[in-house]
C-alpha cells in the first residue's frame, strides 16, 4: 500500500504510512511499514523479531478491556450491513478509549509496539494489513481475519493477545 492514510496525507496530517509485504502462497514472509512523518520504520520477517527503528517491539500487557486503547476505522463506502458506527459504539463502551486515526497499518504497528492494545476495522483490504499483521504477530500479538467479503476485502481485528477474545465478543455482538 503506497500510502495508507491517503486522506490524512492529502490534508497534511502526519498520520499516514507506506506498507510493503512479501507474500508467497498466502503466507506473509516479510513486512515493512514506514511512517516518515513520525520517523518510524516497523519491520518483521516470518522467522525474526518485530522491530521499530532497529529496536525490538513487544505488545502491551493490558488484559482488562476497560483499560485498553483500541484503534478502529470506518470507511464511508463500507457495506451498509457492516454499520461502522455500531462497531464504534460497541468498542467505545467496552474500552478506556477508542481512536479513529485513519491509517490501518500504523494503527496495527502501534498495537505491536504497545502504544495501543487493539485494532478493528469492519471493511479493509488485505494490502492494508499484510505487513503490519506480521509485525504484530512477531511482537507477540494476534491478528484475525473475522470475515471475508470477496475482492480481497475483509473484517480484521488485532490485539496484544490478552484482550483478543473479549474484543471478539464485543464485536460479534454487533456483527
mmCIF file of C-alpha atoms in Angstrom:
data_model
loop_
_atom_site.group_PDB
_atom_site.id
_atom_site.type_symbol
_atom_site.label_atom_id
_atom_site.label_comp_id
_atom_site.label_asym_id
_atom_site.label_seq_id
_atom_site.Cartn_x
_atom_site.Cartn_y
_atom_site.Cartn_z
ATOM 1 C CA UNK A 1 0.000 0.000 0.000
ATOM 2 C CA UNK A 2 1.980 3.028 -1.206
ATOM 3 C CA UNK A 3 0.037 5.441 1.027
ATOM 4 C CA UNK A 4 -2.088 4.075 3.855
ATOM 5 C CA UNK A 5 -3.990 7.017 5.260
ATOM 6 C CA UNK A 6 -4.343 8.704 1.886
ATOM 7 C CA UNK A 7 -6.922 11.243 3.075
ATOM 8 C CA UNK A 8 -4.662 12.192 6.006
ATOM 9 C CA UNK A 9 -1.687 12.518 3.650
ATOM 10 C CA UNK A 10 -3.503 14.798 1.207
ATOM 11 C CA UNK A 11 -4.735 17.007 4.047
ATOM 12 C CA UNK A 12 -1.245 17.347 5.508
ATOM 13 C CA UNK A 13 -1.887 15.192 8.570
ATOM 14 C CA UNK A 14 1.234 13.275 9.652
ATOM 15 C CA UNK A 15 -0.783 10.115 10.390
ATOM 16 C CA UNK A 16 -0.040 8.071 7.274
ATOM 17 C CA UNK A 17 2.433 5.407 6.236
ATOM 18 C CA UNK A 18 3.736 3.219 3.430
ATOM 19 C CA UNK A 19 3.336 -0.516 3.766
ATOM 20 C CA UNK A 20 5.013 -3.353 1.835
ATOM 21 C CA UNK A 21 4.664 -7.095 2.378
ATOM 22 C CA UNK A 22 6.200 -10.125 0.697
ATOM 23 C CA UNK A 23 3.597 -12.855 0.436
ATOM 24 C CA UNK A 24 4.056 -16.336 -1.047
ATOM 25 C CA UNK A 25 1.301 -18.961 -1.244
ATOM 26 C CA UNK A 26 -0.853 -16.877 1.087
ATOM 27 C CA UNK A 27 1.856 -16.569 3.766
ATOM 28 C CA UNK A 28 3.452 -13.214 4.572
ATOM 29 C CA UNK A 29 7.211 -13.730 4.799
ATOM 30 C CA UNK A 30 8.354 -10.147 5.384
ATOM 31 C CA UNK A 31 6.774 -6.786 6.029
ATOM 32 C CA UNK A 32 7.781 -3.179 6.451
ATOM 33 C CA UNK A 33 5.669 -0.173 7.477
ATOM 34 C CA UNK A 34 7.295 3.232 7.197
ATOM 35 C CA UNK A 35 5.739 6.301 8.872
ATOM 36 C CA UNK A 36 8.044 9.073 7.574
ATOM 37 C CA UNK A 37 6.461 11.983 9.444
ATOM 38 C CA UNK A 38 6.925 10.068 12.707
ATOM 39 C CA UNK A 39 10.391 8.813 11.746
ATOM 40 C CA UNK A 40 9.363 5.227 12.447
ATOM 41 C CA UNK A 41 10.158 2.127 10.412
ATOM 42 C CA UNK A 42 8.467 -1.076 11.578
ATOM 43 C CA UNK A 43 9.724 -4.361 10.156
ATOM 44 C CA UNK A 44 9.479 -8.096 10.627
ATOM 45 C CA UNK A 45 10.237 -11.362 8.906
ATOM 46 C CA UNK A 46 8.453 -14.665 9.401
ATOM 47 C CA UNK A 47 11.401 -16.016 11.372
ATOM 48 C CA UNK A 48 12.716 -12.861 13.037
ATOM 49 C CA UNK A 49 11.690 -10.312 15.646
ATOM 50 C CA UNK A 50 9.456 -7.290 15.129
ATOM 51 C CA UNK A 51 11.469 -4.087 15.158
ATOM 52 C CA UNK A 52 10.897 -0.345 15.129
ATOM 53 C CA UNK A 53 13.935 1.636 14.034
ATOM 54 C CA UNK A 54 16.025 -1.453 14.784
ATOM 55 C CA UNK A 55 14.728 -1.933 18.346
ATOM 56 C CA UNK A 56 12.614 -4.944 19.383
ATOM 57 C CA UNK A 57 8.876 -4.466 19.798
ATOM 58 C CA UNK A 58 6.508 -6.119 22.212
ATOM 59 C CA UNK A 59 2.766 -5.749 22.657
ATOM 60 C CA UNK A 60 1.258 -4.257 25.819
ATOM 61 C CA UNK A 61 0.379 -6.270 28.907
ATOM 62 C CA UNK A 62 -3.101 -4.748 29.283
ATOM 63 C CA UNK A 63 -5.570 -7.553 29.950
ATOM 64 C CA UNK A 64 -8.579 -5.535 31.111
ATOM 65 C CA UNK A 65 -10.669 -4.159 28.210
ATOM 66 C CA UNK A 66 -11.755 -1.238 30.401
ATOM 67 C CA UNK A 67 -8.107 -0.102 30.447
ATOM 68 C CA UNK A 68 -7.471 -0.679 26.740
ATOM 69 C CA UNK A 69 -6.997 1.772 23.894
ATOM 70 C CA UNK A 70 -8.435 0.300 20.712
ATOM 71 C CA UNK A 71 -7.959 1.919 17.321
ATOM 72 C CA UNK A 72 -10.646 1.450 14.707
ATOM 73 C CA UNK A 73 -11.639 2.743 11.319
ATOM 74 C CA UNK A 74 -14.755 3.231 9.284
ATOM 75 C CA UNK A 75 -14.670 3.524 5.527
ATOM 76 C CA UNK A 76 -17.549 5.672 4.305
ATOM 77 C CA UNK A 77 -18.019 3.196 1.469
ATOM 78 C CA UNK A 78 -18.403 0.258 3.869
ATOM 79 C CA UNK A 79 -21.328 -2.006 3.126
ATOM 80 C CA UNK A 80 -24.499 -0.774 4.855
ATOM 81 C CA UNK A 81 -24.837 -4.047 6.738
ATOM 82 C CA UNK A 82 -21.442 -3.531 8.415
ATOM 83 C CA UNK A 83 -22.721 -0.435 10.243
ATOM 84 C CA UNK A 84 -19.340 1.104 11.199
ATOM 85 C CA UNK A 85 -20.813 3.294 13.935
ATOM 86 C CA UNK A 86 -22.433 0.288 15.563
ATOM 87 C CA UNK A 87 -18.947 -1.192 15.919
ATOM 88 C CA UNK A 88 -17.507 2.084 17.189
ATOM 89 C CA UNK A 89 -20.225 2.387 19.812
ATOM 90 C CA UNK A 90 -19.706 -1.222 20.952
ATOM 91 C CA UNK A 91 -15.963 -0.655 21.260
ATOM 92 C CA UNK A 92 -16.407 2.744 22.959
ATOM 93 C CA UNK A 93 -18.377 1.337 25.897
ATOM 94 C CA UNK A 94 -16.022 -1.630 26.352
ATOM 95 C CA UNK A 95 -12.616 0.122 26.387
ATOM 96 C CA UNK A 96 -10.902 3.064 28.056
ATOM 97 C CA UNK A 97 -10.699 4.994 24.747
ATOM 98 C CA UNK A 98 -11.435 4.213 21.123
ATOM 99 C CA UNK A 99 -9.374 6.014 18.489
ATOM 100 C CA UNK A 100 -10.001 6.625 14.791
ATOM 101 C CA UNK A 101 -6.725 7.785 13.258
ATOM 102 C CA UNK A 102 -7.024 6.775 9.614
ATOM 103 C CA UNK A 103 -4.028 4.576 8.747
ATOM 104 C CA UNK A 104 -4.636 0.892 9.459
ATOM 105 C CA UNK A 105 -1.053 -0.316 9.092
ATOM 106 C CA UNK A 106 0.176 2.333 11.519
ATOM 107 C CA UNK A 107 -2.643 1.523 13.970
ATOM 108 C CA UNK A 108 -1.663 -2.155 13.907
ATOM 109 C CA UNK A 109 2.038 -1.345 14.327
ATOM 110 C CA UNK A 110 1.188 0.835 17.333
ATOM 111 C CA UNK A 111 -0.580 -2.203 18.758
ATOM 112 C CA UNK A 112 2.601 -4.193 18.095
ATOM 113 C CA UNK A 113 4.635 -1.568 19.956
ATOM 114 C CA UNK A 114 2.344 -1.460 22.999
ATOM 115 C CA UNK A 115 1.149 2.105 22.326
ATOM 116 C CA UNK A 116 -2.330 0.681 21.642
ATOM 117 C CA UNK A 117 -3.914 -2.549 22.820
ATOM 118 C CA UNK A 118 -6.093 -3.424 19.849
ATOM 119 C CA UNK A 119 -7.416 -2.522 16.426
ATOM 120 C CA UNK A 120 -10.535 -3.377 14.438
ATOM 121 C CA UNK A 121 -11.846 -2.496 11.001
ATOM 122 C CA UNK A 122 -15.078 -3.893 9.544
ATOM 123 C CA UNK A 123 -14.040 -3.434 5.906
ATOM 124 C CA UNK A 124 -10.422 -3.237 4.826
ATOM 125 C CA UNK A 125 -8.190 -4.722 2.133
ATOM 126 C CA UNK A 126 -5.503 -7.354 2.633
ATOM 127 C CA UNK A 127 -2.779 -4.986 1.384
ATOM 128 C CA UNK A 128 -3.702 -2.532 4.155
ATOM 129 C CA UNK A 129 -2.884 -5.053 6.881
ATOM 130 C CA UNK A 130 -0.479 -7.686 5.473
ATOM 131 C CA UNK A 131 2.844 -6.128 6.554
ATOM 132 C CA UNK A 132 1.556 -4.735 9.851
ATOM 133 C CA UNK A 133 -0.092 -8.038 10.795
ATOM 134 C CA UNK A 134 3.275 -9.785 10.519
ATOM 135 C CA UNK A 135 4.895 -7.073 12.662
ATOM 136 C CA UNK A 136 2.115 -7.529 15.223
ATOM 137 C CA UNK A 137 2.398 -11.327 15.347
ATOM 138 C CA UNK A 138 6.203 -11.211 15.637
ATOM 139 C CA UNK A 139 5.786 -8.721 18.539
ATOM 140 C CA UNK A 140 3.620 -11.245 20.409
ATOM 141 C CA UNK A 141 0.173 -10.048 19.344
ATOM 142 C CA UNK A 142 -2.695 -11.668 17.478
ATOM 143 C CA UNK A 143 -4.355 -10.716 14.213
ATOM 144 C CA UNK A 144 -7.506 -12.380 12.920
ATOM 145 C CA UNK A 145 -9.463 -12.089 9.712
ATOM 146 C CA UNK A 146 -13.013 -12.196 11.042
ATOM 147 C CA UNK A 147 -14.879 -12.187 7.728
ATOM 148 C CA UNK A 148 -14.008 -12.216 4.050
ATOM 149 C CA UNK A 149 -16.155 -10.189 1.676
ATOM 150 C CA UNK A 150 -14.520 -11.072 -1.652
ATOM 151 C CA UNK A 151 -12.301 -8.860 -3.765
ATOM 152 C CA UNK A 152 -9.572 -9.009 -1.090
ATOM 153 C CA UNK A 153 -11.825 -7.079 1.337
ATOM 154 C CA UNK A 154 -12.203 -8.344 4.907
ATOM 155 C CA UNK A 155 -13.072 -7.557 8.513
ATOM 156 C CA UNK A 156 -9.965 -7.693 10.703
ATOM 157 C CA UNK A 157 -9.121 -7.444 14.387
ATOM 158 C CA UNK A 158 -5.743 -7.198 16.057
ATOM 159 C CA UNK A 159 -4.717 -7.128 19.690
ATOM 160 C CA UNK A 160 -1.994 -7.693 22.215
ATOM 161 C CA UNK A 161 -3.456 -11.212 22.544
ATOM 162 C CA UNK A 162 -4.648 -10.652 26.097
ATOM 163 C CA UNK A 163 -7.837 -8.838 25.039
ATOM 164 C CA UNK A 164 -8.344 -10.759 21.788
ATOM 165 C CA UNK A 165 -11.288 -12.898 22.917
ATOM 166 C CA UNK A 166 -13.005 -10.069 24.790
ATOM 167 C CA UNK A 167 -12.621 -7.820 21.747
ATOM 168 C CA UNK A 168 -14.106 -10.591 19.595
ATOM 169 C CA UNK A 169 -17.063 -10.994 21.972
ATOM 170 C CA UNK A 170 -17.653 -7.230 21.883
ATOM 171 C CA UNK A 171 -17.604 -7.137 18.090
ATOM 172 C CA UNK A 172 -19.540 -10.346 17.464
ATOM 173 C CA UNK A 173 -22.428 -8.931 19.468
ATOM 174 C CA UNK A 174 -22.996 -6.319 16.724
ATOM 175 C CA UNK A 175 -21.907 -8.236 13.591
#
